[in-house]
Amino acid sequence: MGKMDVVKGQILHRKGDRVEALELILKGSVSIRSGEDFALQADNGTILGSFYPAGAVYDYDYVASEDGTLFSYDYNSEEDLAGVIASTPAIAPVMASATMALLNSLADTLTSLHQKGCNLVLDIKADYTDYRNVCATLMTPPEKYEAVEALAEPESPQILSSWQMDLTQAYDEHDEELRQHYYPLDIRLCVGNIMLAGQMARLLQPEIEQQLAFIRETHAATDDFVREYQTQKAKLDEAMRKEAMASGSGELPSIQNAMSTILAFSGVSREIAETFRRDILTFMQIENKMEKSDTMRRLRRSITENFYAIYEAAFYRSLEVEEIPIEVRMFFLFGFVDENLAGAENTAALYKYALLWEDDPERRILTTYSWLRKIYEGEVPPSKNDFDQDWTDCVKEELRTHAITEQEADARMDDRKAMVHFELTNMITSANKMTYGIVFAFIPAFFAQAVTRPLENCFVTPAKVRDALNRVRSIDYSCFYRPTVTSYTQWKINRFDYDVEVLPYIILMPNFGSRGVMWQEIEGRRRTTPSHMILSIFHASDLEYTVLHMCAQFRWEMCKRIQGVHYADVSDPSLTSEYTNYLQFYKKNHDLSADIKEKVKDQLKRHRNGYRDVFIADYETYIQNESGGMSRLNKVARQILFKYCTFSKQYRTALSSNPQYMQLVQRWTTTQASKVQTVGFLRHKIAKLTKEIPFEIDAQIEFLQK
């Protein structure tokens, strides 16, 4: 017995735990969950455990929705519950009100689950009719599914039409008057209402379990049919596409009722589906879709939240089917949800791009869907979140705050579904908005008014991205090389430093956007892991410039990662330390004229004294202009950039006669020749001992000669 503080995400009780205490919520709220089926919110004043007899077991999980405070009382009999209420007369009206509100939520859940069961039957019946039509069109005999033909809607729970439910609803409708004028009249009224609510809850809970069981059993009984239906529907889509292309008419089958197809495929709850459908229809009717009003903010938030819930459900569903309907593929690739929202012309273009899409053969430039599959298949770890925490960090943090147990933490480390959910609700949710450009007006659903340039001019393919990336690499050849170390103890060589190239993953967000994001420079703690870069799949800005900008960001962040706390310490020379020193003390630099110093001052002011941003701007100038012999940088900036971001051999040769680069190239050539000679001596030494030269030796010589 006593006060206890809880943190967000903390599990208070699990389904099946014994009810041994009554817990009054003094501050915060608690989520009462039944797996993924539903969740109720218990707010201030609610007495957790009051819906059960002492010694019973909890039917659901109880999880803190936010940081808060509870007061716990021993619970051995009904008298203990009455005593808790009577001992706190000042807040007893709030307790009675909160308890009746929770009871009404429980009743609403029963109503919602019953409706969900009825709609599930109607939807499956409708799909069964459509399935037979699809098979007829394909001239394939339809299978007979007796489980589907025998489906019947669940009977309506009688308690929903009882006088008890009418009374409960009346309490809810007149809550404010009751709390002000009725409950304060006598503490016994509060006790009686909370006791009555407990009795009602015990009648509702088995009815809820019955509805949940019906839904689960219906899904299990019809799963084979649903899988077959989606397969045949995908075959019909493909057949229609081939027929249209073979006819030479150039006309593709039209998309109709795309949202219904996407929602049906995803299998999300009726509540999510109906809310999403209603929000999209509301959004379509608004003329100014860039409006900043509170109403629009709430609408965008609701659309965004449900969009990702549907995306996640559809992703898992796609893993179970052989072919994905074209509407769902458009949804995965482009965020397409409705043909009217996207517009007829855009819908036709998206249809064509979805059909003709080819994955990157090297699997480094990926759509969001392909990236999630890569995570699900265990090929890559999830990206870091907005707080620079990777998957392992987040699991450890949950363990530290007691949100999960050690056993759950061990299981979660390898839980692929949890990883996909983490990626979708962290990196993808944030990066999708960031790449869109206009953050305040963002929704993840594709809509016509967001398209500011013809789609064919903006469509990003893996080949286009690779060309843009290779353009930077052809000039700054060492951009993605990182220093690493190995040893050959068998030859008494304890340390060999060499450089290895690790190309980034570039993930294409399903939106029409204008920005690129260098999300993270490495995965986890290992420096030889790929960076993650993000682009819109329809990119309205100059693609080559955006890729160059991300490479500049990567250069700075990778150097900071390697240098650690010494990234600004000029006694440990590096790109970041020398650039920071140059910008900090430019006024005292005798290599800069008064005019140049004034330009550096203006540049710092323009970039709000952000050394990283100044470097990025200079790096872009260095690659775009200086590499072609067009002088744009001052002497000091040029020297630092050439030292750490040296031009490739082709460009060094072209600039070797340029007065501004002549000495830089000569000095660099001499230094590299010495390094090649050192590694060559080591190679010669090893060659005397074995015929198999380690690949790192030859790779390093090749790198030094570039």
XYZ file of C-alpha atoms in Angstrom:
706
model
C 0.000 0.000 0.000
C 1.336 3.434 -0.923
C 2.158 5.907 -3.662
C 4.049 4.709 -6.721
C 5.431 6.583 -9.734
C 5.204 4.960 -13.167
C 6.901 5.800 -16.466
C 5.444 5.750 -19.938
C 5.405 2.230 -21.358
C 5.716 0.533 -17.971
C 3.674 -2.673 -17.786
C 1.602 -2.617 -14.600
C -0.244 -5.905 -15.069
C -0.350 -8.616 -17.685
C -3.309 -10.678 -18.751
C -3.633 -13.567 -16.304
C -1.997 -11.782 -13.360
C -3.831 -12.072 -10.026
C -5.855 -9.025 -8.882
C -4.369 -8.331 -5.460
C -4.500 -4.537 -5.249
C -6.658 -1.545 -6.100
C -4.711 1.247 -7.801
C -6.073 4.786 -7.935
C -4.718 6.891 -10.806
C -3.695 10.217 -9.244
C -1.821 11.502 -12.281
C -1.446 10.309 -15.882
C -3.351 7.593 -17.685
C -3.190 3.834 -18.259
C -3.880 1.920 -21.465
C -5.906 -1.288 -21.077
C -4.988 -3.479 -24.041
C -6.099 -6.738 -25.534
C -3.150 -7.459 -27.794
C -3.761 -5.716 -31.124
C -7.538 -6.069 -30.846
C -8.361 -2.912 -28.895
C -7.137 -0.511 -26.251
C -9.040 1.524 -23.650
C -7.841 4.586 -21.797
C -8.183 4.848 -18.013
C -7.729 8.440 -16.813
C -7.311 10.301 -13.510
C -9.613 8.983 -10.802
C -10.007 5.484 -12.230
C -9.532 2.641 -9.742
C -7.671 -0.129 -11.558
C -8.900 -3.536 -10.402
C -12.395 -2.326 -9.422
C -13.977 -4.258 -12.310
C -12.787 -7.562 -10.814
C -13.516 -9.466 -7.594
C -10.512 -9.727 -5.283
C -8.335 -12.676 -6.296
C -9.620 -12.836 -9.885
C -7.264 -12.510 -12.879
C -6.872 -9.596 -15.263
C -8.435 -10.084 -18.701
C -6.141 -7.537 -20.354
C -2.698 -5.928 -20.161
C -2.367 -2.660 -18.235
C 0.355 -0.310 -19.542
C 1.169 3.270 -18.492
C 0.334 5.638 -21.375
C 2.405 8.427 -19.862
C 4.467 9.200 -16.794
C 2.173 9.286 -13.786
C 1.410 8.447 -10.172
C -0.780 5.721 -8.651
C -1.839 4.999 -5.082
C -2.070 1.290 -4.299
C -4.409 -0.313 -1.728
C -4.585 -3.924 -0.577
C -7.584 -5.754 -2.106
C -8.941 -8.794 -0.287
C -12.715 -8.261 -0.398
C -15.511 -6.026 -1.697
C -15.333 -4.035 1.547
C -11.801 -2.930 0.637
C -13.118 -1.303 -2.555
C -15.893 0.491 -0.642
C -13.352 1.581 1.932
C -11.045 3.106 -0.697
C -13.901 5.216 -2.072
C -15.213 6.251 1.341
C -11.743 7.216 2.577
C -11.310 9.824 -0.186
C -14.603 11.813 -0.201
C -13.013 14.875 -1.822
C -12.233 13.006 -5.051
C -14.969 10.350 -4.874
C -17.107 12.163 -7.525
C -14.126 12.126 -9.896
C -13.605 8.421 -9.178
C -17.266 7.642 -9.908
C -17.189 9.694 -13.119
C -13.940 8.098 -14.363
C -15.229 4.585 -13.562
C -18.477 5.129 -15.482
C -16.482 6.571 -18.412
C -14.315 3.439 -18.507
C -17.427 1.244 -18.355
C -18.904 3.108 -21.327
C -15.654 2.616 -23.227
C -15.954 -1.096 -22.525
C -19.534 -1.092 -23.831
C -18.480 0.862 -26.923
C -15.736 -1.711 -27.510
C -18.288 -4.521 -27.455
C -20.460 -2.641 -29.943
C -17.457 -1.954 -32.184
C -16.265 -5.576 -32.098
C -19.733 -6.874 -32.932
C -19.920 -4.486 -35.879
C -16.437 -5.505 -36.940
C -17.511 -9.160 -36.948
C -20.601 -8.366 -39.038
C -18.585 -6.295 -41.513
C -15.959 -9.020 -41.752
C -18.620 -11.523 -42.817
C -20.133 -9.097 -45.346
C -16.718 -8.265 -46.809
C -15.699 -11.903 -47.166
C -19.034 -12.743 -48.780
C -18.587 -9.859 -51.236
C -15.027 -10.974 -51.993
C -16.281 -14.506 -52.572
C -18.726 -13.243 -55.201
C -15.960 -11.184 -56.816
C -13.603 -14.153 -56.670
C -15.977 -16.240 -58.749
C -16.248 -13.403 -61.281
C -12.459 -13.066 -61.444
C -12.073 -16.816 -62.024
C -14.711 -16.667 -64.768
C -12.805 -13.847 -66.494
C -9.583 -15.856 -66.258
C -11.462 -18.955 -67.432
C -10.283 -20.794 -64.314
C -12.687 -23.030 -62.340
C -13.257 -21.392 -58.936
C -12.558 -23.407 -55.820
C -15.445 -24.120 -53.479
C -14.928 -22.800 -49.958
C -17.542 -24.278 -47.665
C -16.308 -22.231 -44.710
C -17.082 -19.038 -46.624
C -20.460 -20.239 -47.851
C -21.452 -21.209 -44.306
C -20.482 -17.856 -42.815
C -23.182 -16.057 -40.838
C -23.082 -12.779 -38.968
C -22.574 -13.071 -35.203
C -25.640 -12.660 -33.019
C -26.006 -9.279 -31.394
C -25.118 -9.433 -27.652
C -28.370 -9.071 -25.738
C -26.723 -6.971 -23.064
C -26.282 -4.131 -25.566
C -30.062 -3.583 -25.626
C -30.577 -4.056 -21.887
C -31.762 -1.456 -19.388
C -28.338 -1.640 -17.771
C -26.704 -0.354 -20.954
C -29.336 2.375 -21.272
C -28.557 3.450 -17.717
C -24.811 3.398 -18.368
C -25.256 5.556 -21.453
C -27.420 8.006 -19.488
C -24.649 8.339 -16.897
C -22.212 9.142 -19.699
C -24.483 11.692 -21.378
C -25.123 13.574 -18.123
C -21.657 13.138 -16.612
C -20.966 16.809 -15.974
C -24.240 17.423 -14.108
C -23.835 14.219 -12.111
C -20.284 15.116 -11.117
C -21.299 18.574 -9.954
C -24.671 17.984 -8.313
C -25.345 14.243 -7.805
C -22.189 12.440 -6.695
C -21.279 15.090 -4.052
C -24.674 14.649 -2.322
C -23.651 11.454 -0.540
C -20.497 9.340 -0.593
C -22.735 6.240 -0.781
C -23.875 7.297 -4.250
C -20.260 7.194 -5.409
C -19.706 3.791 -3.783
C -22.904 2.408 -5.300
C -22.121 3.625 -8.809
C -18.598 2.201 -8.784
C -19.897 -1.131 -7.450
C -22.595 -1.171 -10.153
C -19.994 -0.389 -12.797
C -17.923 -3.367 -11.624
C -20.910 -5.711 -11.934
C -21.671 -4.392 -15.427
C -18.055 -4.777 -16.503
C -18.109 -8.427 -15.434
C -21.102 -8.973 -17.743
C -19.430 -7.217 -20.670
C -16.022 -8.906 -20.532
C -17.119 -12.448 -21.541
C -19.230 -10.946 -24.338
C -16.163 -9.101 -25.626
C -14.124 -12.304 -25.556
C -16.884 -14.047 -27.512
C -16.789 -11.377 -30.252
C -13.003 -11.521 -30.416
C -13.121 -15.302 -30.686
C -15.616 -15.039 -33.563
C -13.342 -12.643 -35.471
C -10.253 -14.808 -34.900
C -12.051 -18.001 -35.906
C -13.523 -16.366 -39.012
C -10.089 -15.168 -40.133
C -8.606 -18.622 -39.525
C -11.428 -20.424 -41.344
C -11.269 -18.133 -44.413
C -7.535 -17.491 -44.611
C -7.026 -19.973 -47.458
C -9.804 -18.327 -49.459
C -8.493 -14.784 -48.913
C -5.028 -15.856 -50.038
C -6.401 -17.511 -53.164
C -8.643 -14.527 -53.946
C -5.753 -12.064 -53.796
C -3.628 -14.356 -55.983
C -6.307 -14.635 -58.664
C -7.025 -10.900 -58.554
C -3.330 -10.126 -59.052
C -3.265 -12.535 -62.024
C -6.234 -10.726 -63.566
C -4.487 -7.357 -63.150
C -1.390 -8.743 -64.865
C -3.432 -10.301 -67.683
C -5.227 -7.002 -68.321
C -1.911 -5.157 -68.410
C -0.411 -7.573 -70.943
C -3.544 -7.404 -73.071
C -3.422 -3.604 -73.115
C 0.265 -3.545 -74.049
C -0.166 -6.239 -76.706
C -3.008 -4.316 -78.347
C -0.658 -1.388 -78.888
C -3.379 1.004 -77.841
C -1.229 2.418 -75.078
C -4.265 2.399 -72.817
C -3.897 0.719 -69.444
C -6.761 -0.651 -67.353
C -8.289 2.113 -65.250
C -7.979 2.142 -61.463
C -11.278 2.159 -59.611
C -12.038 1.958 -55.881
C -8.337 1.768 -55.100
C -8.811 2.686 -51.454
C -11.204 -0.207 -50.913
C -8.722 -2.621 -52.482
C -5.839 -1.311 -50.353
C -7.844 -1.380 -47.126
C -9.205 -4.854 -47.842
C -5.723 -6.153 -48.636
C -4.227 -4.659 -45.468
C -6.896 -6.171 -43.215
C -6.769 -3.258 -40.762
C -9.555 -2.843 -38.247
C -12.877 -1.447 -39.344
C -12.320 1.605 -37.164
C -8.992 2.476 -38.821
C -10.361 1.806 -42.304
C -13.468 3.921 -41.843
C -11.576 6.763 -40.149
C -8.982 6.802 -42.935
C -11.639 6.704 -45.654
C -13.582 9.524 -43.995
C -10.441 11.652 -43.523
C -9.339 11.223 -47.140
C -12.799 12.186 -48.414
C -12.763 15.241 -46.144
C -9.278 16.186 -47.350
C -10.359 15.889 -50.986
C -13.197 18.355 -50.430
C -10.901 21.044 -48.980
C -9.897 23.562 -51.622
C -6.741 24.920 -49.943
C -4.857 21.784 -48.965
C -1.890 23.831 -47.694
C -4.006 25.538 -45.033
C -2.402 25.903 -41.583
C -5.553 25.870 -39.422
C -5.946 23.696 -36.315
C -8.637 21.696 -38.128
C -6.242 20.896 -40.974
C -3.462 20.011 -38.549
C -5.715 17.519 -36.793
C -6.867 16.097 -40.131
C -3.305 15.696 -41.405
C -2.277 14.062 -38.128
C -5.142 11.559 -38.328
C -4.430 10.726 -41.991
C -0.726 10.274 -41.264
C -1.244 8.044 -38.231
C -3.680 5.721 -40.015
C -1.660 5.734 -43.268
C 1.312 4.129 -41.533
C -0.915 1.675 -39.653
C -2.354 0.574 -43.020
C 1.119 0.513 -44.618
C 2.460 -1.757 -41.890
C -0.524 -4.127 -42.014
C -0.372 -4.283 -45.825
C 3.376 -4.961 -45.669
C 2.917 -8.029 -43.459
C 0.029 -9.185 -45.656
C 2.201 -8.890 -48.770
C 4.651 -11.389 -47.294
C 1.944 -14.056 -47.373
C 0.792 -13.725 -51.005
C 2.432 -14.621 -54.288
C 1.312 -11.512 -56.162
C 0.381 -8.057 -54.893
C -2.543 -6.173 -56.486
C -1.378 -3.237 -58.580
C -3.203 -0.726 -56.362
C -1.272 -1.999 -53.349
C 2.018 -1.818 -55.251
C 1.236 1.812 -56.090
C 0.480 2.379 -52.411
C 3.812 0.862 -51.345
C 5.866 2.711 -53.973
C 4.213 6.115 -54.161
C 1.836 6.517 -51.215
C -1.095 6.272 -53.647
C -4.418 5.674 -51.879
C -7.196 6.984 -54.107
C -7.575 7.681 -57.830
C -9.650 10.809 -57.213
C -7.183 12.232 -54.709
C -4.273 11.603 -57.097
C -6.118 12.730 -60.222
C -6.761 10.672 -63.345
C -3.595 11.695 -65.201
C -1.328 11.086 -62.209
C -3.045 7.768 -61.445
C -2.331 6.557 -64.991
C 1.324 7.605 -64.640
C 1.690 5.910 -61.246
C 0.107 2.757 -62.666
C 2.649 2.717 -65.497
C 5.620 3.376 -63.200
C 4.504 0.636 -60.796
C 4.252 -1.880 -63.639
C 7.607 -0.965 -65.152
C 9.520 -0.586 -61.874
C 12.767 -2.565 -61.715
C 14.604 -3.082 -58.437
C 18.246 -2.150 -58.142
C 20.262 -5.292 -59.036
C 22.817 -4.357 -56.367
C 20.036 -3.806 -53.783
C 21.571 -0.576 -52.494
C 19.062 1.905 -53.928
C 15.727 0.718 -52.595
C 12.093 1.680 -52.338
C 10.650 1.986 -48.847
C 8.852 -1.339 -49.302
C 12.042 -3.132 -50.418
C 13.944 -1.576 -47.533
C 11.402 -2.876 -45.018
C 11.653 -6.326 -46.601
C 15.423 -6.166 -46.256
C 15.002 -5.459 -42.538
C 12.362 -8.177 -42.142
C 14.628 -10.708 -43.842
C 17.451 -9.848 -41.443
C 19.810 -8.432 -44.075
C 20.155 -4.997 -42.479
C 19.436 -3.479 -39.050
C 16.810 -0.738 -38.653
C 17.962 2.865 -38.975
C 18.559 5.092 -35.980
C 15.673 7.107 -34.602
C 15.472 10.892 -34.215
C 17.466 10.646 -30.964
C 20.391 8.865 -32.685
C 19.465 5.589 -30.984
C 19.703 2.377 -32.979
C 17.568 -0.715 -32.427
C 19.840 -2.158 -29.755
C 19.943 1.145 -27.864
C 16.157 1.402 -27.828
C 15.666 -2.143 -26.539
C 18.220 -1.511 -23.793
C 16.448 1.739 -22.888
C 13.123 -0.086 -22.561
C 14.845 -2.638 -20.343
C 16.436 0.100 -18.234
C 13.065 1.797 -17.639
C 11.462 -1.577 -16.825
C 9.065 -1.282 -19.773
C 10.092 -4.851 -20.678
C 11.710 -7.747 -18.860
C 15.111 -9.269 -19.659
C 13.416 -12.224 -21.329
C 11.343 -9.868 -23.491
C 14.447 -7.829 -24.344
C 16.296 -10.960 -25.496
C 13.336 -11.972 -27.654
C 12.864 -8.479 -29.060
C 16.465 -8.200 -30.231
C 15.655 -10.740 -32.954
C 11.971 -9.843 -33.453
C 11.782 -8.933 -37.155
C 8.243 -7.559 -36.912
C 9.252 -5.296 -34.046
C 12.212 -4.082 -36.130
C 9.955 -3.266 -39.087
C 7.568 -1.403 -36.772
C 10.507 0.530 -35.287
C 11.749 1.536 -38.752
C 8.308 2.519 -39.996
C 7.388 4.593 -36.954
C 10.786 6.286 -36.629
C 13.017 6.796 -39.663
C 10.393 6.380 -42.383
C 7.784 8.528 -40.653
C 10.306 11.339 -40.082
C 12.220 11.052 -43.363
C 9.044 10.892 -45.435
C 8.021 14.273 -44.004
C 11.521 15.764 -44.269
C 12.024 14.832 -47.918
C 8.574 16.196 -48.803
C 9.932 19.687 -48.227
C 6.886 21.594 -46.912
C 6.713 19.979 -43.489
C 3.596 21.752 -42.190
C 1.512 20.676 -45.229
C 2.678 17.055 -45.315
C 0.468 14.009 -45.533
C 1.936 10.663 -46.675
C -0.937 10.030 -49.108
C -0.207 11.080 -52.722
C -2.426 13.986 -53.814
C -2.531 15.948 -57.055
C -1.945 19.406 -55.558
C 1.460 18.291 -54.221
C 2.707 17.702 -57.783
C 4.523 20.857 -58.901
C 6.342 19.434 -61.933
C 5.449 16.758 -64.518
C 5.933 13.335 -62.954
C 8.025 12.053 -65.859
C 10.588 14.802 -65.129
C 10.784 13.904 -61.447
C 10.570 10.108 -61.385
C 13.640 8.693 -59.642
C 14.946 5.264 -60.632
C 17.917 3.362 -59.168
C 19.831 4.008 -62.393
C 19.360 7.785 -62.127
C 20.450 7.827 -58.487
C 23.493 5.675 -59.242
C 24.532 7.989 -62.077
C 24.285 11.006 -59.744
C 26.277 9.229 -57.027
C 28.927 8.034 -59.466
C 29.291 11.609 -60.717
C 30.449 12.656 -57.229
C 32.643 9.552 -56.823
C 34.318 10.202 -60.175
C 35.537 13.547 -58.795
C 35.940 12.837 -55.063
C 37.105 9.250 -55.426
C 37.700 8.690 -51.686
C 34.306 10.011 -50.542
C 33.042 6.659 -49.231
C 36.384 5.168 -48.173
C 36.968 4.737 -44.434
C 40.169 3.830 -42.579
C 40.198 0.456 -40.882
C 42.786 -1.923 -39.484
C 43.720 -5.587 -39.569
C 46.647 -7.726 -38.423
C 48.650 -10.685 -39.731
C 49.975 -12.294 -36.586
C 51.232 -15.322 -38.504
C 53.843 -13.006 -40.076
C 54.330 -10.927 -36.900
C 52.535 -7.919 -38.367
C 50.393 -6.633 -35.533
C 48.762 -3.741 -37.380
C 48.031 -2.858 -40.985
C 45.994 0.277 -41.728
C 44.060 0.317 -44.967
C 41.015 1.987 -46.509
C 37.812 0.299 -47.585
C 34.959 1.699 -49.681
C 31.456 1.247 -48.263
C 28.722 2.630 -50.499
C 25.540 3.983 -48.907
C 22.023 2.635 -48.901
C 19.721 5.139 -50.582
C 16.057 4.702 -49.680
C 13.327 6.210 -51.856
C 10.431 7.628 -49.857
C 6.896 7.197 -51.295
C 6.214 10.894 -51.902
C 6.585 13.834 -54.273
C 9.288 15.865 -52.561
C 12.223 18.186 -53.012
C 14.836 17.330 -50.386
C 17.419 14.676 -49.646
C 18.486 13.594 -46.166
C 21.759 12.023 -45.037
C 20.112 10.097 -42.193
C 23.091 8.328 -40.605
C 26.736 7.797 -41.489
C 27.121 4.233 -40.129
C 25.026 1.397 -38.740
C 25.479 0.698 -35.052
C 29.076 1.170 -33.847
C 31.121 -0.328 -36.706
C 32.675 2.285 -38.963
C 32.757 -0.026 -41.971
C 28.964 -0.230 -42.277
C 26.888 1.655 -44.893
C 25.365 5.066 -44.390
C 21.637 5.613 -44.939
C 20.535 8.360 -47.329
C 16.955 9.301 -48.168
C 15.317 10.700 -51.330
C 11.770 11.178 -52.606
C 10.792 8.751 -55.347
C 9.444 11.795 -57.213
C 12.158 14.413 -56.716
C 11.233 17.929 -57.819
C 14.716 19.444 -57.267
C 17.923 18.809 -59.193
C 18.822 15.184 -58.396
C 22.566 15.569 -58.972
C 22.755 18.572 -56.667
C 20.729 16.795 -53.943
C 23.015 13.747 -54.060
C 26.063 16.036 -53.939
C 24.592 17.803 -50.878
C 24.080 14.472 -49.100
C 27.672 13.446 -49.914
C 28.894 16.703 -48.369
C 26.885 15.990 -45.226
C 28.314 12.472 -45.157
C 31.907 13.740 -45.478
C 31.528 15.935 -42.385
C 29.577 13.472 -40.241
C 31.837 10.525 -41.083
C 34.909 12.503 -40.071
C 33.229 13.475 -36.785
C 32.393 9.815 -36.191
C 35.999 8.714 -36.791
C 37.550 11.510 -34.732
C 35.075 11.255 -31.867
C 35.525 13.910 -29.182
C 38.641 15.207 -30.989
C 36.751 16.201 -34.146
C 37.511 19.914 -33.501
C 40.987 19.440 -31.988
C 43.479 20.787 -34.533
C 46.359 19.010 -32.739
C 44.817 15.836 -34.218
C 44.559 16.950 -37.876
C 41.396 15.999 -39.733
C 38.900 17.513 -42.141
C 36.588 18.729 -39.365
C 39.326 19.985 -37.031
C 41.170 21.955 -39.732
C 37.972 23.423 -41.147
C 36.758 24.358 -37.666
C 40.118 25.974 -36.896
C 40.065 27.880 -40.208
C 36.574 29.291 -39.562
C 37.220 30.063 -35.883
C 40.427 32.017 -36.464
C 40.051 33.339 -40.013
C 40.532 36.934 -38.772
C 44.113 36.105 -37.666
C 44.976 34.088 -40.779
C 47.742 35.840 -42.721
C 46.972 33.780 -45.831
C 43.638 35.597 -46.202
C 43.319 39.159 -47.480
C 40.985 41.695 -45.898
C 38.454 41.201 -48.702
C 38.521 37.414 -48.305
C 38.084 37.727 -44.536
C 35.019 39.871 -45.118
C 33.619 37.209 -47.450
C 34.231 34.502 -44.845
C 32.456 36.691 -42.274
C 29.448 37.055 -44.605
C 29.479 33.337 -45.295
C 29.397 32.503 -41.582
C 26.593 34.995 -41.035
C 24.630 33.508 -43.922
C 24.972 30.036 -42.402
C 24.327 31.226 -38.813
C 27.894 30.396 -37.739
C 27.344 26.750 -38.588
C 30.772 25.383 -39.493
C 29.203 22.229 -40.904
C 26.945 24.236 -43.213
C 29.819 26.410 -44.415
C 31.828 23.288 -45.217
C 28.887 21.783 -47.124
C 28.534 24.923 -49.241
C 32.285 24.974 -49.931
C 32.360 21.264 -50.759
C 29.574 21.745 -53.300
C 31.517 24.603 -54.892
C 34.676 22.481 -54.823
C 33.013 19.606 -56.719
C 30.909 21.678 -59.105
C 33.345 24.475 -59.964
C 36.865 23.940 -58.702
C 37.086 20.464 -60.257
C 36.599 22.101 -63.640
C 39.283 24.729 -63.081
C 36.875 27.550 -62.130
C 38.301 29.280 -59.067
C 35.618 30.007 -56.461
C 37.243 29.174 -53.086
C 39.859 30.999 -51.078
C 43.345 29.548 -50.674
C 42.858 28.098 -47.189
C 39.533 26.358 -47.927
C 40.948 24.967 -51.178
C 44.009 23.510 -49.442
C 41.960 21.764 -46.751
C 39.470 20.323 -49.235
C 42.181 19.092 -51.594
C 44.039 17.489 -48.673
C 41.053 15.485 -47.412
C 38.743 15.300 -50.472
C 41.391 14.929 -53.153
C 40.288 14.939 -56.781
C 40.602 11.684 -58.718
C 43.507 11.108 -61.091
C 41.646 12.422 -64.161
C 40.938 15.777 -62.502
C 44.363 16.047 -60.817
C 46.024 15.626 -64.185
C 43.837 18.329 -65.722
C 44.590 20.716 -62.826
C 48.315 19.957 -62.523
C 49.171 22.983 -64.693
C 46.746 25.271 -62.860
C 48.783 27.714 -60.702
C 46.326 27.375 -57.825
C 46.605 23.571 -57.774
C 50.117 22.903 -59.111
C 51.859 22.733 -55.729
C 48.937 20.926 -54.110
C 49.029 18.201 -56.766
C 52.827 17.861 -56.627
C 52.877 17.621 -52.829
C 50.043 15.094 -52.825
C 51.710 12.966 -55.538
C 54.952 12.823 -53.538
C 53.140 11.847 -50.335
C 51.135 9.118 -52.050
C 54.222 7.694 -53.758
C 55.844 7.325 -50.341
C 52.767 5.529 -48.988
C 52.674 3.196 -51.988
C 56.358 2.408 -51.461
C 55.752 1.569 -47.775
C 52.887 -0.815 -48.564
C 54.946 -2.239 -51.450
C 57.764 -3.133 -49.050
C 55.246 -4.881 -46.808
C 53.834 -6.786 -49.783
C 57.312 -7.866 -50.826
C 58.005 -9.081 -47.286
C 54.816 -11.174 -47.221
C 55.451 -12.506 -50.735
C 58.646 -14.133 -49.454
C 56.593 -16.052 -46.886
C 53.515 -17.045 -48.899
C 52.103 -17.037 -52.409
C 48.697 -15.852 -51.180
C 48.915 -12.092 -50.675
C 46.104 -10.763 -48.416
C 43.545 -8.903 -50.499
C 43.785 -5.849 -48.192
C 47.399 -5.268 -49.297
C 46.667 -5.129 -53.022
C 43.424 -3.213 -52.442
C 45.301 -0.549 -50.474
C 47.961 -0.182 -53.181
C 45.198 0.218 -55.764
C 43.484 2.829 -53.577
C 46.705 4.825 -53.077
C 47.327 4.903 -56.824
C 43.888 6.289 -57.721
